[in-house]
């Protein structure tokens, strides 16, 4: 496996369920990100981890809980979600959280979440 | 806050040229990126501009004017596989990117 892999690709859950999204990167990167992509809206940054430490929580509701056990894996734990949380959740990685040089983000294909 | 504007949709004919404009108003500037996203797939990196001018990469070129808060992505010799959403993103001073809503390009035969 290469690049950034996300599972599951599709998830349907009720508002009382608990589920988790998983992201794995095989690029040797040190920074990992969760973004939310809703139809016709800009990508919204949710969480950032750099060297396993959370460096950004972009005012995300507590019903979304991230976990980064090592630099290659990132999880997003979901509980008591609302229908408006239905969206594509994209994971990305980069060499580190740096504002110098290109420091390009590599994205996974996303997990399409539907909350009923 | 950050404000990044790009057209919602564009349609062009196979073999033609399309220019996707992006204007931005951000609190700082430390680079502008273009990504391509096919339906159901990951966004993939196309180009990075940090200095004014044109960056050419095969059929794709990206231009930046920092004084005008303006960039464009130029797609030449359009192919059907170029039908996708194109995302403009600005890095505003630290490492975080602010994205536009994306421009859906449809290439017709």
PDB file of C-alpha atoms in Angstrom:
ATOM      1  CA  UNK A   1       0.000   0.000   0.000  1.00  0.00           C
ATOM      2  CA  UNK A   2       1.217   3.461  -0.809  1.00  0.00           C
ATOM      3  CA  UNK A   3      -0.056   6.960  -0.184  1.00  0.00           C
ATOM      4  CA  UNK A   4      -2.887   7.691   2.196  1.00  0.00           C
ATOM      5  CA  UNK A   5      -5.552   5.037   2.795  1.00  0.00           C
ATOM      6  CA  UNK A   6      -8.891   5.684   4.464  1.00  0.00           C
ATOM      7  CA  UNK A   7     -11.418   3.146   5.727  1.00  0.00           C
ATOM      8  CA  UNK A   8     -14.295   2.707   5.511  1.00  0.00           C
ATOM      9  CA  UNK A   9     -14.985   4.443   2.194  1.00  0.00           C
ATOM     10  CA  UNK A  10     -18.696   4.656   3.015  1.00  0.00           C
ATOM     11  CA  UNK A  11     -20.445   4.691   6.387  1.00  0.00           C
ATOM     12  CA  UNK A  12     -24.101   5.045   7.321  1.00  0.00           C
ATOM     13  CA  UNK A  13     -24.884   5.519  10.974  1.00  0.00           C
ATOM     14  CA  UNK A  14     -27.727   6.514  13.240  1.00  0.00           C
ATOM     15  CA  UNK A  15     -27.493   9.450  15.586  1.00  0.00           C
ATOM     16  CA  UNK A  16     -26.966   7.193  18.602  1.00  0.00           C
ATOM     17  CA  UNK A  17     -24.245   5.026  17.070  1.00  0.00           C
ATOM     18  CA  UNK A  18     -20.526   5.095  17.770  1.00  0.00           C
ATOM     19  CA  UNK A  19     -18.178   4.505  14.874  1.00  0.00           C
ATOM     20  CA  UNK A  20     -14.596   5.323  13.892  1.00  0.00           C
ATOM     21  CA  UNK A  21     -12.857   6.427  10.707  1.00  0.00           C
ATOM     22  CA  UNK A  22      -9.329   5.220  10.099  1.00  0.00           C
ATOM     23  CA  UNK A  23      -6.490   6.783   8.132  1.00  0.00           C
ATOM     24  CA  UNK A  24      -3.079   5.299   7.408  1.00  0.00           C
ATOM     25  CA  UNK A  25      -0.189   6.873   5.513  1.00  0.00           C
ATOM     26  CA  UNK A  26       2.831   5.092   4.077  1.00  0.00           C
ATOM     27  CA  UNK A  27       4.764   8.206   3.097  1.00  0.00           C
ATOM     28  CA  UNK A  28       6.934   8.657   6.157  1.00  0.00           C
ATOM     29  CA  UNK A  29       5.199  11.957   6.926  1.00  0.00           C
ATOM     30  CA  UNK A  30       5.035  13.447  10.400  1.00  0.00           C
ATOM     31  CA  UNK A  31       1.883  15.563  10.144  1.00  0.00           C
ATOM     32  CA  UNK A  32      -1.660  14.296   9.668  1.00  0.00           C
ATOM     33  CA  UNK A  33      -4.913  16.186   9.177  1.00  0.00           C
ATOM     34  CA  UNK A  34      -8.678  15.674   9.194  1.00  0.00           C
ATOM     35  CA  UNK A  35     -10.772  17.800   6.826  1.00  0.00           C
ATOM     36  CA  UNK A  36     -14.531  17.911   6.300  1.00  0.00           C
ATOM     37  CA  UNK A  37     -15.807  18.363   2.727  1.00  0.00           C
ATOM     38  CA  UNK A  38     -19.475  19.250   2.280  1.00  0.00           C
ATOM     39  CA  UNK A  39     -21.089  19.700  -1.121  1.00  0.00           C
ATOM     40  CA  UNK A  40     -20.321  23.062  -2.720  1.00  0.00           C
ATOM     41  CA  UNK A  41     -18.407  24.246   0.357  1.00  0.00           C
ATOM     42  CA  UNK A  42     -14.681  24.756   0.976  1.00  0.00           C
ATOM     43  CA  UNK A  43     -12.736  22.074   2.775  1.00  0.00           C
ATOM     44  CA  UNK A  44     -12.861  22.725   6.503  1.00  0.00           C
ATOM     45  CA  UNK A  45      -9.820  21.894   8.605  1.00  0.00           C
ATOM     46  CA  UNK A  46     -10.837  19.961  11.718  1.00  0.00           C
ATOM     47  CA  UNK A  47      -7.734  18.604  13.445  1.00  0.00           C
ATOM     48  CA  UNK A  48      -3.977  18.582  12.943  1.00  0.00           C
ATOM     49  CA  UNK A  49      -1.362  16.336  14.495  1.00  0.00           C
ATOM     50  CA  UNK A  50       2.394  16.904  14.182  1.00  0.00           C
ATOM     51  CA  UNK A  51       4.705  14.176  15.487  1.00  0.00           C
ATOM     52  CA  UNK A  52       1.646  12.611  17.227  1.00  0.00           C
ATOM     53  CA  UNK A  53       0.851  15.813  19.121  1.00  0.00           C
ATOM     54  CA  UNK A  54      -2.388  17.641  18.400  1.00  0.00           C
ATOM     55  CA  UNK A  55      -1.575  21.142  17.213  1.00  0.00           C
ATOM     56  CA  UNK A  56      -4.980  22.259  15.970  1.00  0.00           C
ATOM     57  CA  UNK A  57      -8.588  21.773  17.003  1.00  0.00           C
ATOM     58  CA  UNK A  58     -10.573  24.074  14.775  1.00  0.00           C
ATOM     59  CA  UNK A  59     -13.546  24.538  17.146  1.00  0.00           C
ATOM     60  CA  UNK A  60     -14.827  21.079  16.302  1.00  0.00           C
ATOM     61  CA  UNK A  61     -17.786  19.752  18.373  1.00  0.00           C
ATOM     62  CA  UNK A  62     -16.842  17.168  20.983  1.00  0.00           C
ATOM     63  CA  UNK A  63     -18.902  14.507  19.216  1.00  0.00           C
ATOM     64  CA  UNK A  64     -15.827  14.233  16.946  1.00  0.00           C
ATOM     65  CA  UNK A  65     -12.823  12.851  18.814  1.00  0.00           C
ATOM     66  CA  UNK A  66      -9.452  12.365  17.072  1.00  0.00           C
ATOM     67  CA  UNK A  67      -6.737   9.927  18.026  1.00  0.00           C
ATOM     68  CA  UNK A  68      -3.195   9.688  16.677  1.00  0.00           C
ATOM     69  CA  UNK A  69      -1.364   6.691  18.164  1.00  0.00           C
ATOM     70  CA  UNK A  70       1.693   7.161  15.901  1.00  0.00           C
ATOM     71  CA  UNK A  71       2.776   9.260  12.944  1.00  0.00           C
ATOM     72  CA  UNK A  72       1.325   6.758  10.444  1.00  0.00           C
ATOM     73  CA  UNK A  73      -2.186   6.346  11.847  1.00  0.00           C
ATOM     74  CA  UNK A  74      -5.023   8.733  12.540  1.00  0.00           C
ATOM     75  CA  UNK A  75      -8.529   7.980  13.752  1.00  0.00           C
ATOM     76  CA  UNK A  76     -11.698  10.014  14.014  1.00  0.00           C
ATOM     77  CA  UNK A  77     -14.113   8.632  16.608  1.00  0.00           C
ATOM     78  CA  UNK A  78     -17.737   9.558  16.031  1.00  0.00           C
ATOM     79  CA  UNK A  79     -20.582   9.521  18.541  1.00  0.00           C
ATOM     80  CA  UNK A  80     -24.010  11.094  18.834  1.00  0.00           C
ATOM     81  CA  UNK A  81     -23.692  12.716  15.423  1.00  0.00           C
ATOM     82  CA  UNK A  82     -26.278  14.938  13.761  1.00  0.00           C
ATOM     83  CA  UNK A  83     -27.623  14.694  10.191  1.00  0.00           C
ATOM     84  CA  UNK A  84     -25.731  17.903   9.310  1.00  0.00           C
ATOM     85  CA  UNK A  85     -22.503  16.009  10.003  1.00  0.00           C
ATOM     86  CA  UNK A  86     -23.095  14.012   6.822  1.00  0.00           C
ATOM     87  CA  UNK A  87     -20.139  14.809   4.564  1.00  0.00           C
ATOM     88  CA  UNK A  88     -16.936  13.470   3.043  1.00  0.00           C
ATOM     89  CA  UNK A  89     -14.184  13.267   5.659  1.00  0.00           C
ATOM     90  CA  UNK A  90     -10.732  13.572   4.148  1.00  0.00           C
ATOM     91  CA  UNK A  91      -7.488  12.611   5.805  1.00  0.00           C
ATOM     92  CA  UNK A  92      -4.227  14.160   4.621  1.00  0.00           C
ATOM     93  CA  UNK A  93      -0.571  14.025   5.540  1.00  0.00           C
ATOM     94  CA  UNK A  94       2.485  16.200   4.946  1.00  0.00           C
ATOM     95  CA  UNK A  95       6.154  16.072   5.827  1.00  0.00           C
ATOM     96  CA  UNK A  96       5.464  18.258   8.860  1.00  0.00           C
ATOM     97  CA  UNK A  97       3.491  21.329   9.847  1.00  0.00           C
ATOM     98  CA  UNK A  98       5.697  23.870   8.147  1.00  0.00           C
ATOM     99  CA  UNK A  99       4.948  27.103   6.377  1.00  0.00           C
ATOM    100  CA  UNK A 100       8.150  26.963   4.371  1.00  0.00           C
ATOM    101  CA  UNK A 101       8.530  25.402   0.964  1.00  0.00           C
ATOM    102  CA  UNK A 102       5.705  23.583  -0.722  1.00  0.00           C
ATOM    103  CA  UNK A 103       5.052  21.118   2.140  1.00  0.00           C
ATOM    104  CA  UNK A 104       2.384  19.541  -0.047  1.00  0.00           C
ATOM    105  CA  UNK A 105      -0.629  17.799   1.465  1.00  0.00           C
ATOM    106  CA  UNK A 106      -1.304  14.266   0.235  1.00  0.00           C
ATOM    107  CA  UNK A 107      -4.953  13.339   0.635  1.00  0.00           C
ATOM    108  CA  UNK A 108      -6.775  10.072   1.021  1.00  0.00           C
ATOM    109  CA  UNK A 109      -9.894   9.341  -1.024  1.00  0.00           C
ATOM    110  CA  UNK A 110     -12.145  10.084   1.943  1.00  0.00           C
ATOM    111  CA  UNK A 111     -14.839   8.395   4.001  1.00  0.00           C
ATOM    112  CA  UNK A 112     -18.358   9.296   2.884  1.00  0.00           C
ATOM    113  CA  UNK A 113     -20.456   9.571   6.063  1.00  0.00           C
ATOM    114  CA  UNK A 114     -24.243   9.611   6.133  1.00  0.00           C
ATOM    115  CA  UNK A 115     -25.993  10.247   9.445  1.00  0.00           C
ATOM    116  CA  UNK A 116     -29.632   9.211   9.560  1.00  0.00           C
TER     117      UNK A 116
ATOM    118  CA  UNK B   1     -10.994  35.525   8.275  1.00  0.00           C
ATOM    119  CA  UNK B   2     -10.059  34.093   4.929  1.00  0.00           C
ATOM    120  CA  UNK B   3     -12.003  34.633   1.714  1.00  0.00           C
ATOM    121  CA  UNK B   4     -11.179  32.621  -1.379  1.00  0.00           C
ATOM    122  CA  UNK B   5     -13.394  32.901  -4.445  1.00  0.00           C
ATOM    123  CA  UNK B   6     -13.482  30.802  -7.579  1.00  0.00           C
ATOM    124  CA  UNK B   7     -16.253  30.108 -10.100  1.00  0.00           C
ATOM    125  CA  UNK B   8     -18.555  27.222  -9.302  1.00  0.00           C
ATOM    126  CA  UNK B   9     -18.667  25.623 -12.729  1.00  0.00           C
ATOM    127  CA  UNK B  10     -17.045  25.885 -16.160  1.00  0.00           C
ATOM    128  CA  UNK B  11     -17.641  23.957 -19.366  1.00  0.00           C
ATOM    129  CA  UNK B  12     -15.261  23.651 -22.292  1.00  0.00           C
ATOM    130  CA  UNK B  13     -14.711  21.559 -25.391  1.00  0.00           C
ATOM    131  CA  UNK B  14     -12.107  18.851 -25.797  1.00  0.00           C
ATOM    132  CA  UNK B  15      -8.891  20.339 -27.166  1.00  0.00           C
ATOM    133  CA  UNK B  16      -9.722  23.847 -25.976  1.00  0.00           C
ATOM    134  CA  UNK B  17      -8.199  25.992 -23.213  1.00  0.00           C
ATOM    135  CA  UNK B  18      -9.870  26.850 -19.906  1.00  0.00           C
ATOM    136  CA  UNK B  19      -8.723  29.396 -17.326  1.00  0.00           C
ATOM    137  CA  UNK B  20      -9.932  29.040 -13.738  1.00  0.00           C
ATOM    138  CA  UNK B  21      -9.584  32.238 -11.721  1.00  0.00           C
ATOM    139  CA  UNK B  22      -9.089  32.432  -7.978  1.00  0.00           C
ATOM    140  CA  UNK B  23      -9.125  35.606  -5.907  1.00  0.00           C
ATOM    141  CA  UNK B  24      -8.221  35.696  -2.256  1.00  0.00           C
ATOM    142  CA  UNK B  25      -8.264  37.980   0.739  1.00  0.00           C
ATOM    143  CA  UNK B  26      -6.289  36.484   3.590  1.00  0.00           C
ATOM    144  CA  UNK B  27      -4.620  37.792   6.723  1.00  0.00           C
ATOM    145  CA  UNK B  28      -1.227  36.678   5.411  1.00  0.00           C
ATOM    146  CA  UNK B  29       0.238  34.921   2.401  1.00  0.00           C
ATOM    147  CA  UNK B  30       2.733  32.109   2.241  1.00  0.00           C
ATOM    148  CA  UNK B  31       1.884  30.240  -0.941  1.00  0.00           C
ATOM    149  CA  UNK B  32      -1.014  29.312  -3.224  1.00  0.00           C
ATOM    150  CA  UNK B  33      -1.867  25.772  -4.262  1.00  0.00           C
ATOM    151  CA  UNK B  34      -4.075  24.160  -6.875  1.00  0.00           C
ATOM    152  CA  UNK B  35      -5.484  20.668  -6.413  1.00  0.00           C
ATOM    153  CA  UNK B  36      -7.488  18.468  -8.775  1.00  0.00           C
ATOM    154  CA  UNK B  37     -10.249  16.234  -7.430  1.00  0.00           C
ATOM    155  CA  UNK B  38     -12.068  13.688  -9.571  1.00  0.00           C
ATOM    156  CA  UNK B  39     -15.465  12.597  -8.304  1.00  0.00           C
ATOM    157  CA  UNK B  40     -15.091  10.079  -5.490  1.00  0.00           C
ATOM    158  CA  UNK B  41     -11.322  10.409  -5.393  1.00  0.00           C
ATOM    159  CA  UNK B  42      -8.644  12.146  -3.342  1.00  0.00           C
ATOM    160  CA  UNK B  43      -7.611  15.698  -4.172  1.00  0.00           C
ATOM    161  CA  UNK B  44      -4.215  15.565  -5.878  1.00  0.00           C
ATOM    162  CA  UNK B  45      -1.600  18.320  -5.942  1.00  0.00           C
ATOM    163  CA  UNK B  46      -1.198  20.231  -9.204  1.00  0.00           C
ATOM    164  CA  UNK B  47       0.838  23.352  -8.535  1.00  0.00           C
ATOM    165  CA  UNK B  48       2.384  25.690  -5.986  1.00  0.00           C
ATOM    166  CA  UNK B  49       3.105  29.408  -6.422  1.00  0.00           C
ATOM    167  CA  UNK B  50       4.768  31.605  -3.835  1.00  0.00           C
ATOM    168  CA  UNK B  51       6.338  34.257  -6.095  1.00  0.00           C
ATOM    169  CA  UNK B  52       4.604  36.321  -8.763  1.00  0.00           C
ATOM    170  CA  UNK B  53       4.581  34.863 -12.232  1.00  0.00           C
ATOM    171  CA  UNK B  54       3.729  31.810 -14.226  1.00  0.00           C
ATOM    172  CA  UNK B  55       4.625  28.219 -13.360  1.00  0.00           C
ATOM    173  CA  UNK B  56       4.262  25.800 -16.253  1.00  0.00           C
ATOM    174  CA  UNK B  57       3.936  22.054 -15.886  1.00  0.00           C
ATOM    175  CA  UNK B  58       3.002  20.300 -19.085  1.00  0.00           C
ATOM    176  CA  UNK B  59      -0.554  21.148 -20.142  1.00  0.00           C
ATOM    177  CA  UNK B  60      -1.216  22.924 -16.841  1.00  0.00           C
ATOM    178  CA  UNK B  61       0.072  26.372 -15.847  1.00  0.00           C
ATOM    179  CA  UNK B  62      -0.569  28.439 -12.746  1.00  0.00           C
ATOM    180  CA  UNK B  63      -0.158  32.187 -12.385  1.00  0.00           C
ATOM    181  CA  UNK B  64       0.089  34.338  -9.276  1.00  0.00           C
ATOM    182  CA  UNK B  65      -0.149  38.071  -8.611  1.00  0.00           C
ATOM    183  CA  UNK B  66       0.300  38.718  -4.895  1.00  0.00           C
ATOM    184  CA  UNK B  67      -0.426  42.438  -5.157  1.00  0.00           C
ATOM    185  CA  UNK B  68      -3.801  41.693  -6.747  1.00  0.00           C
ATOM    186  CA  UNK B  69      -4.629  38.668  -4.587  1.00  0.00           C
ATOM    187  CA  UNK B  70      -5.191  36.725  -7.784  1.00  0.00           C
ATOM    188  CA  UNK B  71      -4.251  33.420  -9.335  1.00  0.00           C
ATOM    189  CA  UNK B  72      -5.374  31.374 -12.281  1.00  0.00           C
ATOM    190  CA  UNK B  73      -4.978  27.797 -13.386  1.00  0.00           C
ATOM    191  CA  UNK B  74      -4.724  27.340 -17.146  1.00  0.00           C
ATOM    192  CA  UNK B  75      -5.577  23.990 -18.661  1.00  0.00           C
ATOM    193  CA  UNK B  76      -4.499  23.581 -22.278  1.00  0.00           C
ATOM    194  CA  UNK B  77      -5.390  20.945 -24.882  1.00  0.00           C
ATOM    195  CA  UNK B  78      -8.275  19.779 -22.728  1.00  0.00           C
ATOM    196  CA  UNK B  79      -8.925  16.070 -22.483  1.00  0.00           C
ATOM    197  CA  UNK B  80     -12.018  14.271 -21.228  1.00  0.00           C
ATOM    198  CA  UNK B  81     -10.033  13.073 -18.207  1.00  0.00           C
ATOM    199  CA  UNK B  82      -9.590  16.724 -17.143  1.00  0.00           C
ATOM    200  CA  UNK B  83     -13.257  16.791 -16.090  1.00  0.00           C
ATOM    201  CA  UNK B  84     -12.898  17.277 -12.343  1.00  0.00           C
ATOM    202  CA  UNK B  85     -13.150  19.784  -9.544  1.00  0.00           C
ATOM    203  CA  UNK B  86     -10.221  22.197  -9.174  1.00  0.00           C
ATOM    204  CA  UNK B  87      -9.489  23.562  -5.698  1.00  0.00           C
ATOM    205  CA  UNK B  88      -7.620  26.776  -5.002  1.00  0.00           C
ATOM    206  CA  UNK B  89      -5.978  26.973  -1.569  1.00  0.00           C
ATOM    207  CA  UNK B  90      -3.958  29.669   0.177  1.00  0.00           C
ATOM    208  CA  UNK B  91      -1.468  29.205   2.981  1.00  0.00           C
ATOM    209  CA  UNK B  92      -1.907  32.279   5.088  1.00  0.00           C
ATOM    210  CA  UNK B  93       1.279  32.516   7.086  1.00  0.00           C
ATOM    211  CA  UNK B  94       1.777  29.363   9.068  1.00  0.00           C
ATOM    212  CA  UNK B  95       1.162  25.901   7.680  1.00  0.00           C
ATOM    213  CA  UNK B  96      -2.632  25.855   7.430  1.00  0.00           C
ATOM    214  CA  UNK B  97      -4.413  25.965   4.067  1.00  0.00           C
ATOM    215  CA  UNK B  98      -7.682  27.793   3.423  1.00  0.00           C
ATOM    216  CA  UNK B  99      -9.585  26.354   0.477  1.00  0.00           C
ATOM    217  CA  UNK B 100     -12.027  27.763  -2.028  1.00  0.00           C
ATOM    218  CA  UNK B 101     -15.230  25.842  -2.703  1.00  0.00           C
ATOM    219  CA  UNK B 102     -13.815  24.426  -5.938  1.00  0.00           C
ATOM    220  CA  UNK B 103     -14.562  24.832  -9.641  1.00  0.00           C
ATOM    221  CA  UNK B 104     -16.190  21.904 -11.442  1.00  0.00           C
ATOM    222  CA  UNK B 105     -14.857  21.692 -14.989  1.00  0.00           C
ATOM    223  CA  UNK B 106     -16.813  19.665 -17.522  1.00  0.00           C
ATOM    224  CA  UNK B 107     -15.081  18.788 -20.785  1.00  0.00           C
ATOM    225  CA  UNK B 108     -17.418  18.015 -23.674  1.00  0.00           C
ATOM    226  CA  UNK B 109     -16.533  16.097 -26.807  1.00  0.00           C
TER     227      UNK B 109
END
